[in-house]
CSV table of C-alpha atoms and ligand atoms in Angstrom, one decimal:
chain,number,residue,atom,x,y,z
A,7,UNK,CA,-3.0,-10.5,27.1
A,8,UNK,CA,-0.7,-7.5,26.6
A,9,UNK,CA,-2.3,-4.1,26.2
A,10,UNK,CA,0.9,-2.2,25.7
A,11,UNK,CA,2.0,-0.8,22.3
A,12,UNK,CA,5.2,-2.1,21.0
A,13,UNK,CA,8.4,0.0,20.7
A,14,UNK,CA,7.9,1.0,17.0
A,15,UNK,CA,4.3,2.1,17.7
A,16,UNK,CA,5.4,4.1,20.8
A,17,UNK,CA,8.1,5.8,18.8
A,18,UNK,CA,5.7,6.8,16.0
A,19,UNK,CA,3.0,7.9,18.5
A,20,UNK,CA,5.5,10.3,20.1
A,21,UNK,CA,6.5,11.7,16.7
A,22,UNK,CA,3.0,12.0,15.5
A,23,UNK,CA,1.7,13.7,18.7
A,24,UNK,CA,4.5,16.3,18.4
A,25,UNK,CA,3.6,16.8,14.7
A,26,UNK,CA,-0.1,17.2,15.6
A,27,UNK,CA,0.6,19.8,18.3
A,28,UNK,CA,3.3,21.7,16.5
A,29,UNK,CA,1.9,21.7,13.0
A,30,UNK,CA,-1.5,20.2,12.4
A,31,UNK,CA,-3.7,21.8,15.1
A,32,UNK,CA,-2.2,25.3,14.4
A,33,UNK,CA,-2.8,24.8,10.7
A,34,UNK,CA,-6.6,24.2,11.2
A,35,UNK,CA,-7.3,28.0,11.3
A,36,UNK,CA,-4.8,28.7,8.5
A,37,UNK,CA,-6.4,26.1,6.3
A,38,UNK,CA,-9.8,27.9,6.6
A,39,UNK,CA,-8.2,31.3,5.9
A,40,UNK,CA,-6.3,30.1,2.9
A,41,UNK,CA,-9.2,28.2,1.4
A,42,UNK,CA,-11.3,31.4,1.5
A,43,UNK,CA,-8.7,33.0,-0.8
A,44,UNK,CA,-8.2,30.2,-3.4
A,45,UNK,CA,-9.1,30.8,-7.0
A,46,UNK,CA,-11.2,27.6,-6.9
A,47,UNK,CA,-12.5,26.2,-3.5
A,48,UNK,CA,-11.4,22.7,-4.7
A,49,UNK,CA,-7.7,23.6,-5.0
A,50,UNK,CA,-5.3,22.4,-2.3
A,51,UNK,CA,-4.1,25.3,0.0
A,52,UNK,CA,-0.4,25.8,0.5
A,53,UNK,CA,-0.7,25.0,4.2
A,54,UNK,CA,-1.7,21.4,3.3
A,55,UNK,CA,1.3,21.0,0.9
A,56,UNK,CA,3.5,22.3,3.7
A,57,UNK,CA,2.1,19.8,6.2
A,58,UNK,CA,2.7,17.0,3.7
A,59,UNK,CA,6.3,18.0,3.2
A,60,UNK,CA,6.9,18.2,7.0
A,61,UNK,CA,5.2,14.9,7.7
A,62,UNK,CA,7.3,13.2,5.0
A,63,UNK,CA,10.5,14.7,6.4
A,64,UNK,CA,9.6,13.3,9.9
A,65,UNK,CA,8.9,9.8,8.5
A,66,UNK,CA,5.2,10.1,9.1
A,67,UNK,CA,4.2,9.0,5.6
A,68,UNK,CA,2.1,6.2,4.1
A,69,UNK,CA,1.7,4.6,7.5
A,70,UNK,CA,-1.5,2.9,6.5
A,71,UNK,CA,0.1,0.5,4.0
A,72,UNK,CA,1.1,-2.8,5.6
A,73,UNK,CA,3.0,-3.7,2.4
A,74,UNK,CA,6.6,-2.8,3.3
A,75,UNK,CA,7.6,-2.6,-0.3
A,76,UNK,CA,5.3,0.4,-0.8
A,77,UNK,CA,4.4,1.8,2.6
A,78,UNK,CA,5.5,1.9,6.2
A,79,UNK,CA,5.0,-1.9,6.7
A,80,UNK,CA,3.0,-1.5,9.9
A,81,UNK,CA,0.6,-4.1,11.1
A,82,UNK,CA,-3.1,-3.0,11.6
A,83,UNK,CA,-2.5,-3.2,15.3
A,84,UNK,CA,0.5,-0.8,15.0
A,85,UNK,CA,-1.4,1.6,12.7
A,86,UNK,CA,-4.6,1.7,14.8
A,87,UNK,CA,-3.4,4.1,17.5
A,88,UNK,CA,-1.7,6.3,14.9
A,89,UNK,CA,-4.8,6.6,12.8
A,90,UNK,CA,-6.7,7.4,16.0
A,91,UNK,CA,-4.5,10.4,16.6
A,92,UNK,CA,-5.0,11.7,13.0
A,93,UNK,CA,-8.8,11.5,13.7
A,94,UNK,CA,-8.4,14.4,16.1
A,95,UNK,CA,-8.1,16.6,13.0
A,96,UNK,CA,-9.8,14.5,10.4
A,97,UNK,CA,-9.9,17.1,7.7
A,98,UNK,CA,-6.1,17.8,7.7
A,99,UNK,CA,-4.0,15.1,9.4
A,100,UNK,CA,-4.8,12.0,7.3
A,101,UNK,CA,-4.1,14.1,4.1
A,102,UNK,CA,-0.9,15.5,5.6
A,103,UNK,CA,0.4,11.9,6.2
A,104,UNK,CA,-0.8,10.6,2.8
A,105,UNK,CA,-3.2,8.4,4.8
A,106,UNK,CA,-6.6,9.8,3.6
A,107,UNK,CA,-9.5,7.9,2.1
A,108,UNK,CA,-10.2,7.2,-0.7
A,109,UNK,CA,-6.5,7.3,-1.8
A,110,UNK,CA,-5.6,4.7,0.9
A,111,UNK,CA,-8.0,2.1,-0.4
A,112,UNK,CA,-7.1,2.9,-4.0
A,113,UNK,CA,-3.4,2.5,-3.3
A,114,UNK,CA,-4.1,-0.8,-1.6
A,115,UNK,CA,-6.0,-2.0,-4.7
A,116,UNK,CA,-3.2,-0.9,-7.0
A,117,UNK,CA,-0.5,-2.4,-4.8
A,118,UNK,CA,-2.4,-5.7,-4.6
A,119,UNK,CA,-4.1,-6.0,-8.0
A,120,UNK,CA,-2.4,-3.5,-10.3
A,121,UNK,CA,-0.1,-4.4,-13.2
A,122,UNK,CA,3.5,-3.2,-13.3
A,123,UNK,CA,2.5,-0.5,-15.8
A,124,UNK,CA,-0.5,0.6,-13.6
A,125,UNK,CA,1.8,0.7,-10.5
A,126,UNK,CA,4.3,2.9,-12.3
A,127,UNK,CA,1.8,5.3,-13.8
A,128,UNK,CA,-0.6,5.7,-10.9
A,129,UNK,CA,0.6,4.0,-7.7
A,130,UNK,CA,4.0,5.7,-7.6
A,131,UNK,CA,2.7,9.3,-7.8
A,132,UNK,CA,-0.1,8.5,-5.3
A,133,UNK,CA,2.5,7.1,-2.8
A,134,UNK,CA,4.5,10.3,-3.4
A,135,UNK,CA,1.5,12.4,-2.6
A,136,UNK,CA,1.8,14.1,-6.0
A,137,UNK,CA,-1.7,13.2,-7.2
A,138,UNK,CA,-5.1,12.2,-5.6
A,139,UNK,CA,-7.6,9.6,-6.7
A,140,UNK,CA,-11.2,8.6,-6.4
A,141,UNK,CA,-13.3,5.4,-6.2
A,142,UNK,CA,-16.5,5.4,-8.2
A,143,UNK,CA,-19.0,2.8,-7.3
A,144,UNK,CA,-22.2,4.5,-6.0
A,145,UNK,CA,-25.0,5.5,-8.4
A,146,UNK,CA,-27.9,7.8,-7.8
A,147,UNK,CA,-30.4,5.6,-9.7
A,148,UNK,CA,-30.0,2.3,-7.8
A,149,UNK,CA,-29.6,1.2,-4.2
A,150,UNK,CA,-25.8,1.0,-4.3
A,151,UNK,CA,-25.4,-0.6,-0.8
A,152,UNK,CA,-26.1,-3.7,-2.8
A,153,UNK,CA,-23.2,-3.7,-5.3
A,154,UNK,CA,-25.0,-6.2,-7.6
A,155,UNK,CA,-27.4,-3.3,-8.5
A,156,UNK,CA,-24.7,-1.2,-10.2
A,157,UNK,CA,-25.7,-0.3,-13.7
A,158,UNK,CA,-22.7,1.4,-15.2
A,159,UNK,CA,-21.5,-0.5,-18.2
A,160,UNK,CA,-17.9,-1.3,-19.0
A,161,UNK,CA,-18.0,-2.8,-22.5
A,162,UNK,CA,-15.1,-4.3,-24.4
A,163,UNK,CA,-14.6,-2.9,-27.9
A,164,UNK,CA,-11.4,-4.1,-29.6
A,165,UNK,CA,-8.4,-3.0,-27.5
A,166,UNK,CA,-10.6,-0.6,-25.4
A,167,UNK,CA,-13.2,-0.5,-22.7
A,168,UNK,CA,-16.1,1.9,-23.1
A,169,UNK,CA,-17.6,3.2,-19.9
A,170,UNK,CA,-21.2,4.5,-19.7
A,171,UNK,CA,-22.9,5.5,-16.4
A,172,UNK,CA,-23.6,8.0,-13.7
A,173,UNK,CA,-22.0,8.0,-10.3
A,174,UNK,CA,-22.4,10.2,-7.3
A,175,UNK,CA,-20.8,11.0,-3.9
A,176,UNK,CA,-17.4,10.2,-5.5
A,177,UNK,CA,-15.1,11.5,-2.7
A,178,UNK,CA,-12.2,13.6,-3.7
A,179,UNK,CA,-13.3,14.0,-7.3
A,180,UNK,CA,-13.8,17.8,-7.2
A,181,UNK,CA,-10.1,18.4,-6.4
A,182,UNK,CA,-8.2,19.0,-9.6
A,183,UNK,CA,-5.3,17.0,-8.2
A,184,UNK,CA,-7.5,13.9,-8.4
A,185,UNK,CA,-6.2,12.5,-11.6
A,186,UNK,CA,-7.5,8.9,-11.6
A,187,UNK,CA,-10.8,7.1,-11.0
A,188,UNK,CA,-11.1,3.4,-10.1
A,189,UNK,CA,-14.6,2.8,-11.7
A,190,UNK,CA,-16.7,-0.2,-10.9
A,191,UNK,CA,-19.2,-1.3,-13.5
A,192,UNK,CA,-20.6,-4.3,-15.3
A,193,UNK,CA,-18.7,-6.1,-18.0
A,194,UNK,CA,-20.9,-9.2,-17.9
A,195,UNK,CA,-24.4,-8.2,-16.8
A,196,UNK,CA,-25.9,-11.6,-18.0
A,197,UNK,CA,-23.6,-13.7,-15.8
A,198,UNK,CA,-25.7,-16.0,-13.6
A,199,UNK,CA,-23.3,-15.4,-10.8
A,200,UNK,CA,-24.3,-11.8,-9.8
A,201,UNK,CA,-20.9,-11.4,-8.1
A,202,UNK,CA,-19.1,-12.1,-11.3
A,203,UNK,CA,-20.8,-9.4,-13.4
A,204,UNK,CA,-18.6,-6.4,-12.3
A,205,UNK,CA,-15.1,-5.3,-13.2
A,206,UNK,CA,-12.9,-2.3,-12.2
A,207,UNK,CA,-11.1,-0.1,-14.7
A,208,UNK,CA,-8.8,2.9,-14.3
A,209,UNK,CA,-10.2,6.0,-15.9
A,210,UNK,CA,-7.9,9.1,-16.0
A,211,UNK,CA,-9.7,12.3,-15.2
A,212,UNK,CA,-8.8,13.9,-18.5
A,213,UNK,CA,-10.4,11.0,-20.6
A,214,UNK,CA,-12.8,12.5,-23.2
A,215,UNK,CA,-16.4,11.6,-22.0
A,216,UNK,CA,-15.7,12.1,-18.3
A,217,UNK,CA,-17.9,14.9,-16.9
A,218,UNK,CA,-17.5,16.1,-13.4
A,219,UNK,CA,-21.1,17.3,-13.2
A,220,UNK,CA,-21.5,18.9,-9.8
A,221,UNK,CA,-20.4,18.9,-6.2
A,222,UNK,CA,-22.6,17.0,-3.7
A,223,UNK,CA,-23.0,18.6,-0.3
A,224,UNK,CA,-22.9,17.0,3.1
A,225,UNK,CA,-25.5,18.6,5.4
A,226,UNK,CA,-25.0,21.8,3.4
A,227,UNK,CA,-21.2,21.6,3.6
A,228,UNK,CA,-19.2,21.5,0.4
A,229,UNK,CA,-16.6,19.4,2.3
A,230,UNK,CA,-13.8,21.2,0.5
A,231,UNK,CA,-11.0,19.8,2.6
A,232,UNK,CA,-12.0,16.3,1.6
A,233,UNK,CA,-11.7,17.3,-2.1
A,234,UNK,CA,-15.5,17.3,-2.2
A,235,UNK,CA,-17.9,14.6,-3.3
A,236,UNK,CA,-18.8,14.7,-7.0
A,237,UNK,CA,-21.5,13.5,-9.3
A,238,UNK,CA,-19.5,12.1,-12.3
A,239,UNK,CA,-21.0,11.0,-15.6
A,240,UNK,CA,-19.2,8.7,-18.0
A,241,UNK,CA,-20.5,9.3,-21.6
A,242,UNK,CA,-18.9,6.4,-23.4
A,243,UNK,CA,-15.5,7.2,-22.1
A,244,UNK,CA,-12.8,5.0,-23.7
A,245,UNK,CA,-9.7,3.6,-22.0
A,246,UNK,CA,-7.2,1.0,-23.2
A,247,UNK,CA,-8.0,-2.6,-22.2
A,248,UNK,CA,-4.8,-2.6,-20.2
A,249,UNK,CA,-6.6,-0.3,-17.7
A,250,UNK,CA,-8.6,-3.2,-16.3
A,251,UNK,CA,-7.7,-3.8,-12.6
A,252,UNK,CA,-7.1,-7.4,-11.9
A,253,UNK,CA,-9.2,-9.8,-14.0
A,254,UNK,CA,-12.5,-9.2,-15.8
A,255,UNK,CA,-15.5,-10.1,-13.6
A,256,UNK,CA,-13.3,-9.7,-10.5
A,257,UNK,CA,-14.6,-6.3,-9.5
A,258,UNK,CA,-16.8,-7.5,-6.7
A,259,UNK,CA,-14.0,-9.4,-5.0
A,260,UNK,CA,-11.7,-6.4,-5.3
A,261,UNK,CA,-14.3,-4.2,-3.8
A,262,UNK,CA,-14.7,-6.5,-0.8
A,263,UNK,CA,-10.9,-6.6,-0.3
A,264,UNK,CA,-10.7,-2.8,-0.5
A,265,UNK,CA,-13.4,-2.2,2.0
A,266,UNK,CA,-12.1,-4.3,5.0
A,267,UNK,CA,-9.1,-2.1,5.8
A,268,UNK,CA,-11.0,1.1,4.8
A,269,UNK,CA,-13.7,0.3,7.4
A,270,UNK,CA,-11.3,-0.2,10.2
A,271,UNK,CA,-9.3,3.0,9.3
A,272,UNK,CA,-12.6,5.0,9.5
A,273,UNK,CA,-13.3,3.5,12.9
A,274,UNK,CA,-9.8,4.3,14.2
A,275,UNK,CA,-10.1,7.9,13.1
A,276,UNK,CA,-13.6,8.1,14.6
A,277,UNK,CA,-12.2,7.2,18.0
A,278,UNK,CA,-9.8,10.2,17.6
A,279,UNK,CA,-12.8,12.4,16.7
A,280,UNK,CA,-14.6,11.2,19.9
A,281,UNK,CA,-11.5,12.0,22.0
A,282,UNK,CA,-11.4,15.5,20.5
A,283,UNK,CA,-15.1,16.0,21.3
A,284,UNK,CA,-14.6,14.7,24.9
A,285,UNK,CA,-11.6,17.1,25.4
A,286,UNK,CA,-13.6,20.1,24.1
A,287,UNK,CA,-16.6,19.0,26.2
A,288,UNK,CA,-14.5,18.9,29.4
A,289,UNK,CA,-12.6,22.2,28.7
A,290,UNK,CA,-15.9,24.0,28.1
A,291,UNK,CA,-17.6,22.4,31.1
A,292,UNK,CA,-15.0,23.6,33.5
A,293,UNK,CA,-14.8,27.1,32.0
A,294,UNK,CA,-18.5,28.2,31.8
A,295,UNK,CA,-20.9,28.9,34.6
A,296,UNK,CA,-24.7,28.7,34.5
A,297,UNK,CA,-27.1,29.2,37.3
A,298,UNK,CA,-24.4,29.8,39.8
A,299,UNK,CA,-22.1,26.8,39.2
A,300,UNK,CA,-19.7,25.5,36.6
A,301,UNK,CA,-21.5,23.5,33.9
A,302,UNK,CA,-19.1,20.7,34.8
A,303,UNK,CA,-21.0,20.3,38.2
A,304,UNK,CA,-24.3,19.6,36.5
A,305,UNK,CA,-25.2,15.9,36.9
A,306,UNK,CA,-26.4,15.5,33.4
A,307,UNK,CA,-23.1,16.8,32.0
A,308,UNK,CA,-21.1,14.5,34.2
A,309,UNK,CA,-23.2,11.6,32.9
A,310,UNK,CA,-22.4,12.7,29.2
A,311,UNK,CA,-18.7,12.8,30.0
A,312,UNK,CA,-18.7,9.5,31.9
A,313,UNK,CA,-20.7,7.7,29.2
A,314,UNK,CA,-18.5,9.1,26.5
A,315,UNK,CA,-15.4,7.8,28.3
A,316,UNK,CA,-16.9,4.3,28.8
A,317,UNK,CA,-18.0,4.1,25.2
A,318,UNK,CA,-14.7,5.2,23.7
A,319,UNK,CA,-12.8,2.7,25.9
A,320,UNK,CA,-15.1,-0.1,24.7
A,321,UNK,CA,-14.9,0.9,21.0
A,322,UNK,CA,-11.1,1.2,21.2
A,323,UNK,CA,-10.7,-2.3,22.6
A,324,UNK,CA,-13.0,-3.8,19.9
A,325,UNK,CA,-11.1,-1.9,17.2
A,326,UNK,CA,-7.8,-3.1,18.5
A,327,UNK,CA,-9.0,-6.7,18.7
A,328,UNK,CA,-10.3,-6.4,15.1
A,329,UNK,CA,-6.9,-5.0,14.0
A,330,UNK,CA,-5.1,-7.9,15.8
A,331,UNK,CA,-7.4,-10.4,14.1
A,332,UNK,CA,-6.8,-8.9,10.7
A,333,UNK,CA,-3.1,-9.3,11.3
A,334,UNK,CA,-3.3,-12.8,12.6
A,335,UNK,CA,-6.2,-14.6,10.7
A,336,UNK,CA,-6.6,-12.2,7.8
A,337,UNK,CA,-9.4,-9.8,6.7
A,338,UNK,CA,-11.9,-12.7,6.1
A,339,UNK,CA,-11.3,-14.2,9.5
A,340,UNK,CA,-12.0,-10.8,11.0
A,341,UNK,CA,-15.2,-10.3,9.0
A,342,UNK,CA,-17.6,-10.3,12.0
A,343,UNK,CA,-15.5,-8.0,14.1
A,344,UNK,CA,-15.0,-5.6,11.1
A,345,UNK,CA,-18.8,-5.4,10.8
A,346,UNK,CA,-19.3,-5.0,14.5
A,347,UNK,CA,-17.0,-2.0,14.7
A,348,UNK,CA,-18.5,-0.5,11.6
A,349,UNK,CA,-21.9,-0.8,13.2
A,350,UNK,CA,-20.9,0.4,16.7
A,351,UNK,CA,-18.3,3.1,16.1
A,352,UNK,CA,-20.0,5.8,13.8
A,353,UNK,CA,-23.3,5.8,15.7
A,354,UNK,CA,-21.7,5.9,19.1
A,355,UNK,CA,-19.3,8.7,18.1
A,356,UNK,CA,-22.1,10.7,16.5
A,357,UNK,CA,-23.9,10.6,19.9
A,358,UNK,CA,-20.7,11.7,21.8
A,359,UNK,CA,-20.1,14.6,19.4
A,360,UNK,CA,-23.8,15.5,19.6
A,361,UNK,CA,-23.5,15.8,23.4
A,362,UNK,CA,-20.4,18.0,23.0
A,363,UNK,CA,-22.4,20.2,20.6
A,364,UNK,CA,-25.2,20.5,23.1
A,365,UNK,CA,-22.8,21.4,25.9
A,366,UNK,CA,-21.3,24.2,23.7
A,367,UNK,CA,-24.7,25.8,23.2
A,368,UNK,CA,-24.8,27.9,20.0
A,369,UNK,CA,-21.0,27.7,19.8
A,370,UNK,CA,-21.4,24.0,19.2
A,371,UNK,CA,-23.1,24.5,15.8
A,372,UNK,CA,-20.8,27.5,14.9
A,373,UNK,CA,-17.7,27.7,12.8
A,374,UNK,CA,-15.7,28.7,15.9
A,375,UNK,CA,-15.4,25.1,17.1
A,376,UNK,CA,-14.7,22.0,15.0
A,377,UNK,CA,-17.8,20.1,16.4
A,378,UNK,CA,-20.3,20.8,13.7
A,379,UNK,CA,-17.8,19.6,11.0
A,380,UNK,CA,-16.9,16.6,13.1
A,381,UNK,CA,-20.5,15.7,13.6
A,382,UNK,CA,-21.3,15.8,9.9
A,383,UNK,CA,-18.2,13.8,9.1
A,384,UNK,CA,-19.0,11.1,11.7
A,385,UNK,CA,-22.7,11.0,10.6
A,386,UNK,CA,-21.8,10.2,7.0
A,387,UNK,CA,-19.9,7.2,8.1
A,388,UNK,CA,-23.1,5.5,9.1
A,389,UNK,CA,-23.7,5.4,5.3
A,390,UNK,CA,-20.3,5.4,3.6
A,391,UNK,CA,-18.6,2.0,3.2
A,392,UNK,CA,-21.9,0.3,3.8
A,393,UNK,CA,-24.9,1.5,5.8
A,394,UNK,CA,-25.3,0.2,9.4
A,395,UNK,CA,-28.3,-1.9,8.5
A,396,UNK,CA,-26.5,-3.8,5.7
A,397,UNK,CA,-23.7,-4.8,8.2
A,398,UNK,CA,-26.4,-5.6,10.8
A,399,UNK,CA,-28.2,-7.9,8.4
A,400,UNK,CA,-25.0,-9.7,7.4
A,401,UNK,CA,-23.7,-10.1,10.9
A,402,UNK,CA,-27.1,-11.3,12.2
A,403,UNK,CA,-27.3,-13.9,9.4
A,404,UNK,CA,-23.9,-15.3,10.3
A,405,UNK,CA,-24.8,-15.4,14.0
A,406,UNK,CA,-28.2,-17.2,13.3
A,407,UNK,CA,-26.5,-19.7,11.0
A,408,UNK,CA,-25.0,-21.4,14.0
A,409,UNK,CA,-28.5,-22.3,15.2
A,410,UNK,CA,-30.0,-23.4,11.9
B,520,FAD,C1,-19.9,11.6,2.4
B,520,FAD,C2,-20.1,10.4,1.6
B,520,FAD,C3,-19.0,10.0,0.8
B,520,FAD,C4,-19.1,8.9,0.0
B,520,FAD,N1,-18.0,8.5,-0.8
B,520,FAD,C5,-18.1,7.6,-1.7
B,520,FAD,C6,-17.1,7.3,-2.7
B,520,FAD,O1,-16.0,7.9,-2.6
B,520,FAD,N2,-17.3,6.4,-3.7
B,520,FAD,C7,-18.5,5.7,-3.7
B,520,FAD,O2,-18.6,4.9,-4.7
B,520,FAD,N3,-19.5,5.9,-2.9
B,520,FAD,C8,-19.4,6.8,-1.9
B,520,FAD,N4,-20.4,7.1,-1.0
B,520,FAD,C9,-21.6,6.4,-1.1
B,520,FAD,C10,-21.9,5.4,-0.1
B,520,FAD,O3,-21.0,4.3,-0.1
B,520,FAD,C11,-23.4,4.9,-0.3
B,520,FAD,O4,-24.2,6.0,0.1
B,520,FAD,C12,-23.7,3.7,0.5
B,520,FAD,O5,-23.1,2.5,0.0
B,520,FAD,C13,-25.2,3.4,0.5
B,520,FAD,O6,-25.7,3.4,-0.8
B,520,FAD,P1,-27.0,4.3,-1.3
B,520,FAD,O7,-26.7,5.7,-0.9
B,520,FAD,O8,-27.3,4.0,-2.7
B,520,FAD,O9,-28.1,3.8,-0.3
B,520,FAD,P2,-29.2,2.6,-0.5
B,520,FAD,O10,-28.5,1.4,-1.1
B,520,FAD,O11,-30.3,3.2,-1.4
B,520,FAD,O12,-29.7,2.4,0.9
B,520,FAD,C14,-30.5,3.3,1.6
B,520,FAD,C15,-30.9,2.8,3.0
B,520,FAD,O13,-31.6,1.6,2.8
B,520,FAD,C16,-31.4,0.8,4.0
B,520,FAD,N5,-31.0,-0.5,3.6
B,520,FAD,C17,-30.3,-0.8,2.5
B,520,FAD,N6,-30.0,-2.2,2.5
B,520,FAD,C18,-30.6,-2.7,3.6
B,520,FAD,C19,-30.6,-4.0,4.2
B,520,FAD,N7,-30.1,-5.0,3.6
B,520,FAD,N8,-31.3,-4.1,5.4
B,520,FAD,C20,-31.9,-3.0,6.0
B,520,FAD,N9,-31.8,-1.8,5.5
B,520,FAD,C21,-31.2,-1.6,4.3
B,520,FAD,C22,-30.3,1.5,4.8
B,520,FAD,O14,-30.9,2.2,5.9
B,520,FAD,C23,-29.7,2.4,3.8
B,520,FAD,O15,-29.0,3.5,4.4
B,520,FAD,C24,-20.3,8.2,-0.1
B,520,FAD,C25,-21.4,8.6,0.7
B,520,FAD,C26,-21.3,9.7,1.5
B,520,FAD,C27,-22.5,10.1,2.3
């Protein structure tokens, strides 16, 4: 077993670390300052555009896309340590490298299932970082962790599809640069096979009947840097039939294909978030004194730091094994491991960030450290892309099957 990164990964790691230190981390404060002055809080600040241009110039662009025709052509194992590094600044670095969710998953869907026309119109500007996109599946009225519950209708009328329904927590949709939605809904609600009822269609933002109703908050944050999370209502919005993605009734399968890579990318970045929290925790612990000795000398603090290091090393190994399996036996073959990391990583990292918050005292919940934002971002990942319990149920069933 060889634990070393290959030459290409090492070269990109070196470049990326230099970019993070020289550009991304210094831009974290500028980003907050510029956002406060924007006409609309959902606009993209200039500093983000500058980071994108610099990342592209340095060849740090579309690293997530294994398809060499469209992206960097890296394997999951090569991309994993790079995504981890971007996780150290999760609100800026993934966007700077054009590697941010939900665009990444949407680009993968278009690259894999899009028609030539769809690729030209939407994939090309997304790959160039000229526009953003959203993925609209979750609905407020139904338990959407079970995708068969989705109620939005996509009805064929002549040469068009008519979309009617209400979605929420649609990431990125508040940003005016978000020009296209991939919408999941039912074209065939009577189909006896509940996994063949859904389809996906492309709905441009400016389609009449598309209402961006309101921004959804995350623990009271607007989550501006993410492009927000919107409630979106489709009032009989009409799109040409050629906007169907893949085949009719194939939406469920596309959603499954989309979520595998998305889940591992989240876990990779979460490990970077944990590393940032450990670094902050250690710096604070050695620089503050309470009751006559540095906080770092308190036994309980040493326990937090040691446990965090052990947990991160365990998570990283499991994530790398999962990446390797996805590369060698495919996403289906890596199903159990993808679920295992999606269960283990967010909740463990939430705990590590929480300890770091505690160690910082009031500073931990303040705007002067990134910990509060990191905590909120990590906590949502116990829900997004499938709640923990759904993955636990499915993993346990597969495990039990061996004994039945
Ligand atoms: C910040 C954020 C961003 C998001 N971005 C997007 C996006 O861009 N696009 C999009 O479509 N959606 C998005 N989502 C929505 C997310 O994918 C859903 O919240 C998630 O799939 C759960 O669906 P639900 O909220 O309807 O919860 P429900 O389905 O109502 O589930 C609620 C709870 O019930 C429990 N539960 C459900 N099923 C089981 C089970 N089988 N066994 C045991 N317990 C169970 C779990 O504890 C679960 O958390 C986002 C969510 C957040 C918080």
